[in-house]
Tab-separated table of C-alpha atoms in Angstrom:
chain	number	residue	atom	x	y	z
N	218	UNK	CA	5.814	-29.732	-108.991
N	219	UNK	CA	7.778	-28.120	-111.809
N	220	UNK	CA	10.628	-25.658	-111.429
N	221	UNK	CA	8.144	-22.935	-112.326
N	222	UNK	CA	5.948	-24.042	-109.421
N	223	UNK	CA	9.019	-24.000	-107.194
N	224	UNK	CA	9.842	-20.461	-108.283
N	225	UNK	CA	6.291	-19.335	-107.595
N	226	UNK	CA	6.443	-20.965	-104.170
N	227	UNK	CA	9.722	-19.185	-103.449
N	228	UNK	CA	8.066	-15.839	-104.244
N	229	UNK	CA	5.409	-16.588	-101.631
N	230	UNK	CA	7.981	-17.720	-99.075
N	231	UNK	CA	9.864	-14.450	-99.488
N	232	UNK	CA	6.753	-12.618	-98.250
N	233	UNK	CA	6.770	-14.411	-94.893
N	234	UNK	CA	7.791	-12.980	-91.552
N	235	UNK	CA	10.096	-15.616	-90.071
N	236	UNK	CA	13.754	-16.325	-89.419
N	237	UNK	CA	14.423	-17.144	-93.067
N	238	UNK	CA	13.432	-13.642	-94.199
N	239	UNK	CA	14.813	-11.635	-91.291
N	240	UNK	CA	18.296	-10.402	-90.821
N	241	UNK	CA	20.739	-11.789	-89.832
N	242	UNK	CA	21.866	-14.466	-92.259
N	243	UNK	CA	24.710	-16.957	-92.134
N	244	UNK	CA	27.319	-14.556	-93.481
N	245	UNK	CA	26.690	-11.963	-90.754
N	246	UNK	CA	26.610	-14.095	-87.588
N	247	UNK	CA	28.662	-16.756	-85.859
N	248	UNK	CA	26.195	-19.638	-86.282
N	249	UNK	CA	27.898	-21.966	-83.792
N	250	UNK	CA	27.952	-19.232	-81.167
N	251	UNK	CA	24.259	-18.405	-81.538
N	252	UNK	CA	23.339	-22.111	-81.420
N	253	UNK	CA	25.303	-22.447	-78.185
N	254	UNK	CA	23.538	-19.445	-76.623
N	255	UNK	CA	20.101	-20.679	-77.693
N	256	UNK	CA	20.744	-24.140	-76.270
N	257	UNK	CA	21.935	-22.407	-73.107
N	258	UNK	CA	18.648	-20.490	-72.845
N	259	UNK	CA	16.668	-23.715	-73.341
N	260	UNK	CA	18.716	-25.448	-70.632
N	261	UNK	CA	18.081	-22.507	-68.294
N	262	UNK	CA	14.346	-23.166	-68.644
N	263	UNK	CA	13.498	-19.582	-69.539
N	264	UNK	CA	10.053	-18.463	-70.610
N	265	UNK	CA	9.193	-18.658	-74.302
N	266	UNK	CA	11.439	-21.638	-75.098
N	267	UNK	CA	9.485	-22.064	-78.323
N	268	UNK	CA	11.267	-18.966	-79.649
N	269	UNK	CA	14.664	-20.555	-79.046
N	270	UNK	CA	13.557	-23.743	-80.801
N	271	UNK	CA	12.300	-21.664	-83.728
N	272	UNK	CA	15.608	-19.870	-84.128
N	273	UNK	CA	17.541	-23.114	-83.663
N	274	UNK	CA	15.588	-24.640	-86.538
N	275	UNK	CA	16.633	-21.799	-88.832
N	276	UNK	CA	20.288	-22.227	-87.825
N	277	UNK	CA	20.043	-26.009	-88.265
N	278	UNK	CA	18.845	-25.415	-91.806
N	279	UNK	CA	21.755	-23.068	-92.492
N	280	UNK	CA	24.022	-25.958	-91.514
N	281	UNK	CA	22.107	-28.375	-93.773
N	282	UNK	CA	20.489	-30.036	-90.768
N	283	UNK	CA	16.929	-29.939	-92.080
N	284	UNK	CA	15.748	-33.059	-90.232
N	285	UNK	CA	16.968	-31.577	-86.951
N	286	UNK	CA	15.258	-28.307	-87.900
N	287	UNK	CA	11.938	-30.123	-88.337
N	288	UNK	CA	12.308	-31.716	-84.888
N	289	UNK	CA	13.018	-28.353	-83.269
N	290	UNK	CA	9.989	-26.806	-84.990
N	291	UNK	CA	7.817	-29.680	-83.755
N	292	UNK	CA	9.114	-28.964	-80.247
N	293	UNK	CA	8.223	-25.280	-80.662
N	294	UNK	CA	4.734	-26.197	-81.891
N	295	UNK	CA	4.249	-28.584	-78.950
N	296	UNK	CA	5.214	-25.896	-76.406
N	297	UNK	CA	2.871	-23.385	-78.057
N	298	UNK	CA	-0.044	-25.813	-77.861
N	299	UNK	CA	0.684	-26.586	-74.207
N	300	UNK	CA	1.368	-23.053	-72.962
N	301	UNK	CA	-0.589	-20.750	-75.270
N	302	UNK	CA	-3.804	-22.551	-76.193
N	303	UNK	CA	-5.840	-19.361	-76.533
N	304	UNK	CA	-3.148	-17.596	-78.576
N	305	UNK	CA	-1.844	-20.596	-80.493
N	306	UNK	CA	-2.668	-19.356	-83.981
N	307	UNK	CA	-1.240	-15.868	-83.427
N	308	UNK	CA	1.939	-17.281	-81.927
N	309	UNK	CA	2.381	-20.008	-84.577
N	310	UNK	CA	2.831	-17.611	-87.521
N	311	UNK	CA	6.633	-17.687	-87.313
N	312	UNK	CA	6.794	-21.425	-86.548
N	313	UNK	CA	4.657	-22.239	-89.587
N	314	UNK	CA	6.687	-19.868	-91.729
N	315	UNK	CA	9.842	-21.662	-90.673
N	316	UNK	CA	8.193	-25.042	-91.375
N	317	UNK	CA	7.355	-23.875	-94.899
N	318	UNK	CA	10.930	-22.741	-95.546
N	319	UNK	CA	12.537	-25.923	-94.195
N	320	UNK	CA	10.276	-28.138	-96.327
N	321	UNK	CA	11.149	-25.968	-99.324
N	322	UNK	CA	14.866	-26.496	-98.670
N	323	UNK	CA	14.219	-30.233	-98.402
N	324	UNK	CA	12.517	-30.166	-101.810
N	325	UNK	CA	9.161	-31.036	-100.214
N	326	UNK	CA	7.167	-28.372	-102.029
N	327	UNK	CA	3.722	-29.841	-101.340
N	328	UNK	CA	4.392	-29.771	-97.589
N	329	UNK	CA	5.728	-26.226	-97.869
N	330	UNK	CA	2.548	-25.135	-99.657
N	331	UNK	CA	0.419	-26.754	-96.955
N	332	UNK	CA	2.012	-24.497	-94.343
N	333	UNK	CA	1.443	-21.467	-96.562
N	334	UNK	CA	-2.226	-22.469	-96.710
N	335	UNK	CA	-2.341	-22.654	-92.892
N	336	UNK	CA	-0.730	-19.224	-92.662
N	337	UNK	CA	-3.249	-17.739	-95.090
N	338	UNK	CA	-6.109	-19.044	-92.940
N	339	UNK	CA	-4.517	-17.641	-89.753
N	340	UNK	CA	-3.474	-14.265	-91.130
N	341	UNK	CA	-6.559	-13.380	-93.162
N	342	UNK	CA	-8.609	-12.173	-90.152
N	343	UNK	CA	-5.574	-10.522	-88.545
N	344	UNK	CA	-4.357	-8.322	-91.369
N	345	UNK	CA	-5.434	-6.437	-94.464
N	346	UNK	CA	-1.877	-6.675	-95.774
N	347	UNK	CA	0.100	-9.650	-97.143
N	348	UNK	CA	-1.718	-12.969	-97.480
N	349	UNK	CA	0.765	-15.066	-95.548
N	350	UNK	CA	1.742	-12.934	-92.576
N	351	UNK	CA	0.411	-10.396	-90.089
N	352	UNK	CA	2.489	-7.687	-88.391
N	353	UNK	CA	1.079	-8.228	-84.928
N	354	UNK	CA	2.839	-7.841	-81.534
N	355	UNK	CA	3.645	-11.563	-81.339
N	356	UNK	CA	5.524	-11.366	-84.654
N	357	UNK	CA	7.366	-8.142	-83.806
N	358	UNK	CA	8.204	-9.526	-80.357
N	359	UNK	CA	9.688	-12.792	-81.582
N	360	UNK	CA	11.662	-10.956	-84.235
N	361	UNK	CA	13.049	-8.671	-81.535
N	362	UNK	CA	14.147	-11.579	-79.328
N	363	UNK	CA	15.688	-13.320	-82.335
N	364	UNK	CA	17.766	-10.242	-83.151
N	365	UNK	CA	18.841	-9.888	-79.500
N	366	UNK	CA	20.046	-13.498	-79.572
N	367	UNK	CA	22.040	-13.064	-82.771
N	368	UNK	CA	24.689	-10.358	-82.386
N	369	UNK	CA	25.153	-6.941	-80.805
N	370	UNK	CA	24.932	-5.121	-84.148
N	371	UNK	CA	21.218	-6.023	-84.228
N	372	UNK	CA	20.300	-4.639	-80.788
N	373	UNK	CA	19.068	-1.330	-82.199
N	374	UNK	CA	16.824	-3.090	-84.708
N	375	UNK	CA	15.564	-5.373	-81.927
N	376	UNK	CA	14.634	-2.317	-79.855
N	377	UNK	CA	12.648	-0.950	-82.818
N	378	UNK	CA	10.762	-4.253	-83.175
N	379	UNK	CA	9.695	-4.201	-79.531
N	380	UNK	CA	8.682	-0.552	-79.870
N	381	UNK	CA	6.412	-1.414	-82.827
N	382	UNK	CA	4.845	-4.256	-80.862
N	383	UNK	CA	4.167	-1.935	-77.922
N	384	UNK	CA	2.473	0.617	-80.174
N	385	UNK	CA	-0.228	-2.017	-80.741
N	386	UNK	CA	-0.179	-3.622	-77.267
N	387	UNK	CA	1.294	-1.261	-74.628
N	388	UNK	CA	0.843	-3.724	-71.740
N	389	UNK	CA	2.528	-6.707	-73.419
N	390	UNK	CA	4.980	-7.740	-70.674
N	391	UNK	CA	7.040	-9.933	-73.008
N	392	UNK	CA	7.670	-7.008	-75.342
N	393	UNK	CA	8.247	-4.506	-72.516
N	394	UNK	CA	10.840	-6.940	-71.144
N	395	UNK	CA	12.408	-7.190	-74.602
N	396	UNK	CA	12.466	-3.423	-75.009
N	397	UNK	CA	14.047	-2.980	-71.557
N	398	UNK	CA	16.634	-5.686	-72.301
N	399	UNK	CA	17.568	-4.114	-75.642
N	400	UNK	CA	17.866	-0.698	-74.000
N	401	UNK	CA	19.980	-2.098	-71.171
N	402	UNK	CA	22.425	-3.729	-73.578
N	403	UNK	CA	22.680	-0.605	-75.715
N	404	UNK	CA	23.177	1.559	-72.616
N	405	UNK	CA	26.133	-0.603	-71.576
N	406	UNK	CA	27.829	-0.296	-74.983
N	407	UNK	CA	30.111	2.695	-75.310
N	408	UNK	CA	29.428	4.913	-78.286
N	409	UNK	CA	25.673	4.272	-78.581
N	410	UNK	CA	23.092	7.075	-78.189
N	411	UNK	CA	21.510	5.040	-75.384
N	412	UNK	CA	24.760	5.061	-73.374
N	413	UNK	CA	24.322	8.787	-72.780
N	414	UNK	CA	21.184	8.182	-70.675
N	415	UNK	CA	21.351	4.916	-68.765
N	416	UNK	CA	18.066	5.308	-66.907
N	417	UNK	CA	15.609	4.410	-69.676
N	418	UNK	CA	15.931	0.647	-69.220
N	419	UNK	CA	15.205	1.068	-65.488
N	420	UNK	CA	11.884	2.704	-66.307
N	421	UNK	CA	10.812	-0.235	-68.483
N	422	UNK	CA	12.027	-2.977	-66.127
N	423	UNK	CA	9.903	-1.273	-63.460
N	424	UNK	CA	6.955	-1.427	-65.851
N	425	UNK	CA	7.438	-5.193	-66.251
N	426	UNK	CA	7.297	-5.621	-62.470
N	427	UNK	CA	4.197	-3.459	-62.204
N	428	UNK	CA	2.450	-5.871	-64.580
N	429	UNK	CA	4.106	-9.032	-63.232
N	430	UNK	CA	5.390	-8.526	-59.645
N	431	UNK	CA	6.760	-12.110	-59.484
N	432	UNK	CA	9.121	-11.855	-62.474
N	433	UNK	CA	12.436	-12.728	-60.793
N	434	UNK	CA	14.433	-12.219	-63.996
N	435	UNK	CA	13.143	-8.665	-64.326
N	436	UNK	CA	14.095	-8.086	-60.674
N	437	UNK	CA	17.762	-9.046	-61.089
N	438	UNK	CA	18.116	-7.168	-64.368
N	439	UNK	CA	16.555	-4.066	-62.822
N	440	UNK	CA	18.910	-4.475	-59.838
N	441	UNK	CA	21.974	-4.557	-62.110
N	442	UNK	CA	20.857	-1.396	-63.871
N	443	UNK	CA	20.155	0.338	-60.548
N	444	UNK	CA	23.607	-0.727	-59.359
N	445	UNK	CA	25.085	0.956	-62.424
N	446	UNK	CA	23.232	4.117	-61.355
N	447	UNK	CA	24.474	3.655	-57.743
N	448	UNK	CA	20.972	3.112	-56.347
N	449	UNK	CA	22.329	0.300	-54.200
N	450	UNK	CA	19.764	-0.038	-51.431
N	451	UNK	CA	16.861	-0.790	-53.759
N	452	UNK	CA	19.090	-2.963	-55.941
N	453	UNK	CA	20.062	-5.116	-52.964
N	454	UNK	CA	16.439	-5.605	-51.931
N	455	UNK	CA	15.487	-6.652	-55.462
N	456	UNK	CA	18.233	-9.279	-55.700
N	457	UNK	CA	17.309	-10.775	-52.328
N	458	UNK	CA	13.646	-10.830	-53.350
N	459	UNK	CA	14.460	-12.496	-56.705
N	460	UNK	CA	16.469	-15.249	-54.988
N	461	UNK	CA	13.621	-15.865	-52.547
N	462	UNK	CA	11.138	-16.188	-55.407
N	463	UNK	CA	13.232	-18.348	-57.733
N	464	UNK	CA	16.585	-19.568	-56.469
N	465	UNK	CA	16.776	-22.506	-58.894
N	466	UNK	CA	16.593	-20.600	-62.170
N	467	UNK	CA	20.117	-20.328	-63.625
N	468	UNK	CA	19.304	-17.005	-65.281
N	469	UNK	CA	18.409	-15.475	-61.902
N	470	UNK	CA	21.423	-17.069	-60.185
N	471	UNK	CA	23.973	-15.865	-62.706
N	472	UNK	CA	22.786	-12.256	-62.742
N	473	UNK	CA	22.419	-12.175	-58.968
N	474	UNK	CA	26.014	-13.422	-58.811
N	475	UNK	CA	27.122	-10.669	-61.160
N	476	UNK	CA	25.448	-8.166	-58.853
N	477	UNK	CA	27.243	-9.543	-55.774
N	478	UNK	CA	30.608	-9.644	-57.540
N	479	UNK	CA	30.236	-6.016	-58.533
N	480	UNK	CA	29.494	-5.075	-54.919
N	481	UNK	CA	32.630	-7.010	-53.835
N	482	UNK	CA	30.715	-9.879	-52.191
N	483	UNK	CA	32.843	-12.357	-54.121
N	484	UNK	CA	32.255	-15.453	-51.967
N	485	UNK	CA	28.476	-15.023	-52.269
N	486	UNK	CA	28.849	-14.623	-56.050
N	487	UNK	CA	30.939	-17.800	-56.322
N	488	UNK	CA	28.395	-19.735	-54.252
N	489	UNK	CA	25.567	-18.725	-56.619
N	490	UNK	CA	27.615	-19.346	-59.759
N	491	UNK	CA	28.617	-22.840	-58.664
N	492	UNK	CA	24.953	-23.613	-58.082
N	493	UNK	CA	24.068	-22.264	-61.541
N	494	UNK	CA	26.933	-24.196	-63.154
N	495	UNK	CA	25.528	-27.489	-61.829
N	496	UNK	CA	22.285	-26.667	-63.633
N	497	UNK	CA	23.931	-25.427	-66.872
N	498	UNK	CA	27.499	-26.812	-66.934
N	499	UNK	CA	28.333	-25.493	-70.415
N	500	UNK	CA	27.301	-21.867	-69.899
N	501	UNK	CA	30.052	-19.566	-71.167
N	502	UNK	CA	28.581	-16.634	-69.249
N	503	UNK	CA	28.771	-18.477	-65.911
N	504	UNK	CA	32.337	-19.642	-66.554
N	505	UNK	CA	33.347	-16.066	-67.385
N	506	UNK	CA	31.732	-14.729	-64.230
N	507	UNK	CA	33.531	-17.365	-62.145
N	508	UNK	CA	36.820	-16.363	-63.765
N	509	UNK	CA	36.172	-12.738	-62.850
N	510	UNK	CA	35.375	-13.729	-59.262
N	511	UNK	CA	38.589	-15.692	-58.852
N	512	UNK	CA	40.547	-12.839	-60.402
N	513	UNK	CA	38.986	-10.489	-57.844
N	514	UNK	CA	40.233	-12.789	-55.083
N	515	UNK	CA	43.821	-12.438	-56.212
N	516	UNK	CA	45.713	-9.772	-54.284
N	517	UNK	CA	47.148	-7.343	-56.791
N	518	UNK	CA	49.637	-4.640	-56.054
N	519	UNK	CA	49.087	-1.193	-57.550
N	520	UNK	CA	49.873	-0.800	-61.214
N	521	UNK	CA	48.693	-2.403	-64.409
N	522	UNK	CA	50.988	-5.440	-64.504
N	523	UNK	CA	52.312	-6.049	-60.979
N	524	UNK	CA	55.164	-8.324	-60.142
N	525	UNK	CA	53.714	-9.109	-56.766
N	526	UNK	CA	55.012	-12.045	-54.707
N	527	UNK	CA	51.526	-12.493	-53.220
N	528	UNK	CA	50.132	-12.864	-56.722
N	529	UNK	CA	52.768	-15.441	-57.631
N	530	UNK	CA	51.900	-17.430	-54.497
N	531	UNK	CA	48.317	-18.082	-55.601
N	532	UNK	CA	48.749	-20.685	-58.365
N	533	UNK	CA	45.400	-22.296	-57.521
N	534	UNK	CA	43.480	-19.060	-58.069
N	535	UNK	CA	45.499	-18.258	-61.188
N	536	UNK	CA	44.690	-21.668	-62.663
N	537	UNK	CA	41.012	-21.283	-61.761
N	538	UNK	CA	40.944	-17.923	-63.580
N	539	UNK	CA	42.554	-19.358	-66.703
N	540	UNK	CA	40.376	-22.471	-66.646
N	541	UNK	CA	37.083	-20.582	-66.440
N	542	UNK	CA	38.064	-17.893	-68.962
N	543	UNK	CA	39.065	-20.591	-71.457
N	544	UNK	CA	35.831	-22.499	-70.844
N	545	UNK	CA	33.901	-19.255	-71.395
N	546	UNK	CA	35.077	-18.801	-74.983
N	547	UNK	CA	35.487	-22.491	-75.804
N	548	UNK	CA	32.251	-22.553	-77.818
N	549	UNK	CA	32.204	-18.839	-78.666
N	550	UNK	CA	35.567	-18.145	-80.345
N	551	UNK	CA	34.351	-15.192	-82.419
N	552	UNK	CA	31.990	-13.392	-80.116
N	553	UNK	CA	33.165	-13.710	-76.505
N	554	UNK	CA	35.966	-11.181	-76.984
N	555	UNK	CA	35.885	-10.039	-73.352
N	556	UNK	CA	36.616	-13.543	-72.060
N	557	UNK	CA	39.571	-13.877	-74.442
N	558	UNK	CA	40.966	-10.513	-73.368
N	559	UNK	CA	40.555	-11.506	-69.720
N	560	UNK	CA	42.402	-14.754	-70.400
N	561	UNK	CA	45.282	-12.841	-72.023
N	562	UNK	CA	45.316	-10.413	-69.086
N	563	UNK	CA	45.668	-13.156	-66.468
N	564	UNK	CA	48.454	-14.764	-68.529
N	565	UNK	CA	50.316	-11.440	-68.553
N	566	UNK	CA	49.876	-11.016	-64.819
N	567	UNK	CA	51.304	-14.503	-64.367
N	568	UNK	CA	54.257	-13.774	-66.639
N	569	UNK	CA	53.049	-16.108	-69.430
N	570	UNK	CA	53.765	-13.626	-72.193
N	571	UNK	CA	53.904	-16.160	-75.033
N	572	UNK	CA	50.359	-17.382	-74.238
N	573	UNK	CA	49.110	-13.805	-74.057
N	574	UNK	CA	50.800	-12.974	-77.352
N	575	UNK	CA	49.156	-15.976	-79.016
N	576	UNK	CA	45.754	-14.945	-77.634
N	577	UNK	CA	46.139	-11.421	-79.032
N	578	UNK	CA	47.301	-12.781	-82.376
N	579	UNK	CA	44.193	-14.937	-82.675
N	580	UNK	CA	42.006	-11.991	-81.695
N	581	UNK	CA	43.634	-9.744	-84.298
N	582	UNK	CA	42.898	-12.385	-86.951
N	583	UNK	CA	39.138	-12.244	-86.303
N	584	UNK	CA	37.022	-10.612	-89.005
N	585	UNK	CA	33.511	-9.141	-89.098
N	586	UNK	CA	33.353	-8.295	-85.392
N	587	UNK	CA	31.911	-5.232	-83.680
N	588	UNK	CA	33.971	-2.020	-84.008
N	589	UNK	CA	34.240	-1.531	-80.238
N	590	UNK	CA	35.519	-5.115	-79.951
N	591	UNK	CA	38.263	-4.389	-82.485
N	592	UNK	CA	39.118	-1.238	-80.534
N	593	UNK	CA	39.279	-3.247	-77.275
N	594	UNK	CA	41.660	-5.731	-78.885
N	595	UNK	CA	43.826	-2.929	-80.288
N	596	UNK	CA	43.942	-1.231	-76.875
N	597	UNK	CA	44.863	-4.322	-74.850
N	598	UNK	CA	47.283	-5.719	-77.420
N	599	UNK	CA	48.857	-2.267	-77.768
N	600	UNK	CA	49.416	-1.973	-74.018
N	601	UNK	CA	50.957	-5.431	-74.029
N	602	UNK	CA	53.349	-4.425	-76.825
N	603	UNK	CA	54.205	-1.185	-75.035
N	604	UNK	CA	54.804	-2.479	-71.502
N	605	UNK	CA	55.726	-6.139	-71.894
N	606	UNK	CA	57.284	-6.425	-75.362
N	607	UNK	CA	58.797	-2.922	-75.182
N	608	UNK	CA	57.817	-2.425	-78.827
N	609	UNK	CA	56.707	1.188	-79.217
N	610	UNK	CA	56.340	0.723	-82.982
N	611	UNK	CA	53.821	-2.116	-82.653
N	612	UNK	CA	51.998	-0.369	-79.812
N	613	UNK	CA	51.586	2.845	-81.808
N	614	UNK	CA	50.395	0.866	-84.832
N	615	UNK	CA	47.724	-0.873	-82.759
N	616	UNK	CA	46.545	2.268	-80.944
N	617	UNK	CA	46.354	4.046	-84.289
N	618	UNK	CA	44.255	1.244	-85.776
N	619	UNK	CA	41.827	1.543	-82.863
N	620	UNK	CA	41.578	5.328	-83.208
N	621	UNK	CA	40.991	5.211	-86.956
N	622	UNK	CA	37.907	3.016	-86.560
N	623	UNK	CA	35.091	5.554	-86.698
N	624	UNK	CA	33.129	4.431	-83.675
N	625	UNK	CA	33.036	6.583	-80.550
N	626	UNK	CA	33.732	4.185	-77.705
N	627	UNK	CA	35.630	4.300	-74.429
N	628	UNK	CA	38.185	1.971	-75.977
N	629	UNK	CA	38.785	4.368	-78.871
N	630	UNK	CA	39.288	7.247	-76.448
N	631	UNK	CA	41.809	5.189	-74.459
N	632	UNK	CA	43.702	4.342	-77.657
N	633	UNK	CA	43.832	8.047	-78.426
N	634	UNK	CA	44.994	8.970	-74.917
N	635	UNK	CA	47.833	6.457	-75.164
N	636	UNK	CA	48.878	7.866	-78.543
N	637	UNK	CA	48.846	11.432	-77.247
N	638	UNK	CA	50.766	10.435	-74.131
N	639	UNK	CA	53.372	8.611	-76.214
N	640	UNK	CA	53.753	11.455	-78.744
N	641	UNK	CA	54.013	14.152	-76.052
N	642	UNK	CA	56.623	12.121	-74.164
N	643	UNK	CA	58.706	11.607	-77.311
N	644	UNK	CA	58.502	15.284	-78.273
N	645	UNK	CA	59.475	16.403	-74.761
N	646	UNK	CA	62.735	14.521	-75.278
N	647	UNK	CA	63.205	15.342	-78.966
N	648	UNK	CA	61.105	18.058	-80.618
N	649	UNK	CA	62.355	16.836	-84.022
N	650	UNK	CA	60.841	13.323	-83.676
N	651	UNK	CA	59.063	12.993	-87.013
N	652	UNK	CA	57.017	9.944	-86.040
N	653	UNK	CA	55.611	11.657	-82.950
N	654	UNK	CA	54.875	14.763	-85.021
N	655	UNK	CA	53.103	12.571	-87.558
N	656	UNK	CA	50.934	11.004	-84.840
N	657	UNK	CA	49.943	14.462	-83.576
N	658	UNK	CA	49.067	15.414	-87.159
N	659	UNK	CA	46.897	12.322	-87.632
N	660	UNK	CA	45.004	13.019	-84.402
N	661	UNK	CA	44.341	16.600	-85.499
N	662	UNK	CA	43.207	15.261	-88.871
N	663	UNK	CA	40.781	12.811	-87.235
N	664	UNK	CA	39.371	15.729	-85.206
N	665	UNK	CA	38.741	17.660	-88.415
N	666	UNK	CA	41.325	20.273	-87.421
N	667	UNK	CA	42.860	20.878	-90.854
N	668	UNK	CA	45.114	23.695	-89.658
N	669	UNK	CA	46.643	21.700	-86.832
N	670	UNK	CA	47.052	18.614	-89.036
N	671	UNK	CA	48.758	20.630	-91.777
N	672	UNK	CA	51.141	22.265	-89.301
N	673	UNK	CA	52.261	18.989	-87.780
N	674	UNK	CA	52.525	17.102	-91.099
N	675	UNK	CA	54.730	19.915	-92.414
N	676	UNK	CA	56.881	19.728	-89.268
N	677	UNK	CA	57.129	15.946	-89.645
N	678	UNK	CA	58.219	16.344	-93.288
N	679	UNK	CA	60.816	18.872	-92.263
N	680	UNK	CA	62.607	16.186	-90.251
N	681	UNK	CA	61.676	13.246	-92.502
N	682	UNK	CA	61.807	14.663	-96.046
N	683	UNK	CA	60.071	12.625	-98.721
N	684	UNK	CA	57.936	10.550	-96.331
N	685	UNK	CA	55.212	9.380	-98.730
N	686	UNK	CA	52.543	9.017	-96.026
N	687	UNK	CA	52.986	12.615	-94.880
N	688	UNK	CA	53.104	13.953	-98.467
N	689	UNK	CA	49.908	12.042	-99.318
N	690	UNK	CA	48.160	13.256	-96.164
N	691	UNK	CA	49.055	16.889	-96.911
N	692	UNK	CA	47.808	16.611	-100.477
N	693	UNK	CA	44.504	15.170	-99.208
N	694	UNK	CA	44.162	18.009	-96.707
N	695	UNK	CA	44.584	20.604	-99.473
N	696	UNK	CA	42.035	19.096	-101.882
């Protein structure tokens, strides 16, 4: 085929609904991290493994592993033929789209065209729209799961995909489960609209169980959401029922363990996690949960960073915490921020300040991560600077960075509270402290309180004449 034929083929490929035309792309995700999570889901033997193989193929291609991509797509096609004989054509739309794109990237244009021909045959009776795709529930559903697997910034779009699928097929349990999962994740993220009403996911997990009473995964996820709402009796029954139905599925084990840890049944949680780890030894989630369990077993004194002899006398537990937290982010250096922060925290508690400082430095160097993650890093690193390094300047700089990120999260509010506390303490000692006055002015400015900001910037300038930052801020306020 000529270059012109290749260009024409590319125009057709751009019309497809598949991983190569959906967001996200390589520049917006941590490819290695997503690959690790997808392989984890395959190892956990979850339903719909063909979707993981499909997404893996796309990521293989991004890494120039086209031959591996073809093998993963063949695996997806094999699973579809075995498990979805009656729905094979509807469910193969994305797989065939991915096949077409991979062959195109390999320069095999004839093979790519053959998959476009297959798609045209499949989609023609399903849609009056584009020739090579059909916006049916199976397509919307797989797109939703793909977005959920990619990064947290795509959760809202994933929720919308599942909602569109359910408009066409209200009793589609796969899509109800996806919608409930997306809602649950958004509800747990501070600053999202969903976080203001954390009961919506419960409603949809219940709907899954009405349609499929034996879905053990839905049981444990519903239990965790009920636990968050303090409906503990029902939550406990659901977890016990899920373990009776499927005690060898790592996904059920790890979320049941999370439930038990959160209800302070730490030994039970560790027992389940160890069982899950034998089945999926490289799971970052399980390692993180084990680290949290061992940290819970340590006897802390009151206060943020205790110097407790009992704590110092538990080197085995301390080492277990550090080991599992490090294993948790070993393959997810960009995305498992919580595990890295937990590792730094245990180092601080053990007096290993240089290791904590290095962990925070690496975290601060990360780019293109979620705003609430940046705020979490600023908060924890700021507290470390304030209480361990005794550097008020660095602490204030970090808290201020967290506050200035325009995303309303719990972490941002904590950064603000620490700034206000610091400024008020400084001004109670010295009402002429220009830096504290400047911080108060900035906080008023961020609130949109022009009068308060102007007053405090003017006071700050009175005691620090010529400060360019304060002069610039005042001029901006008066525009």
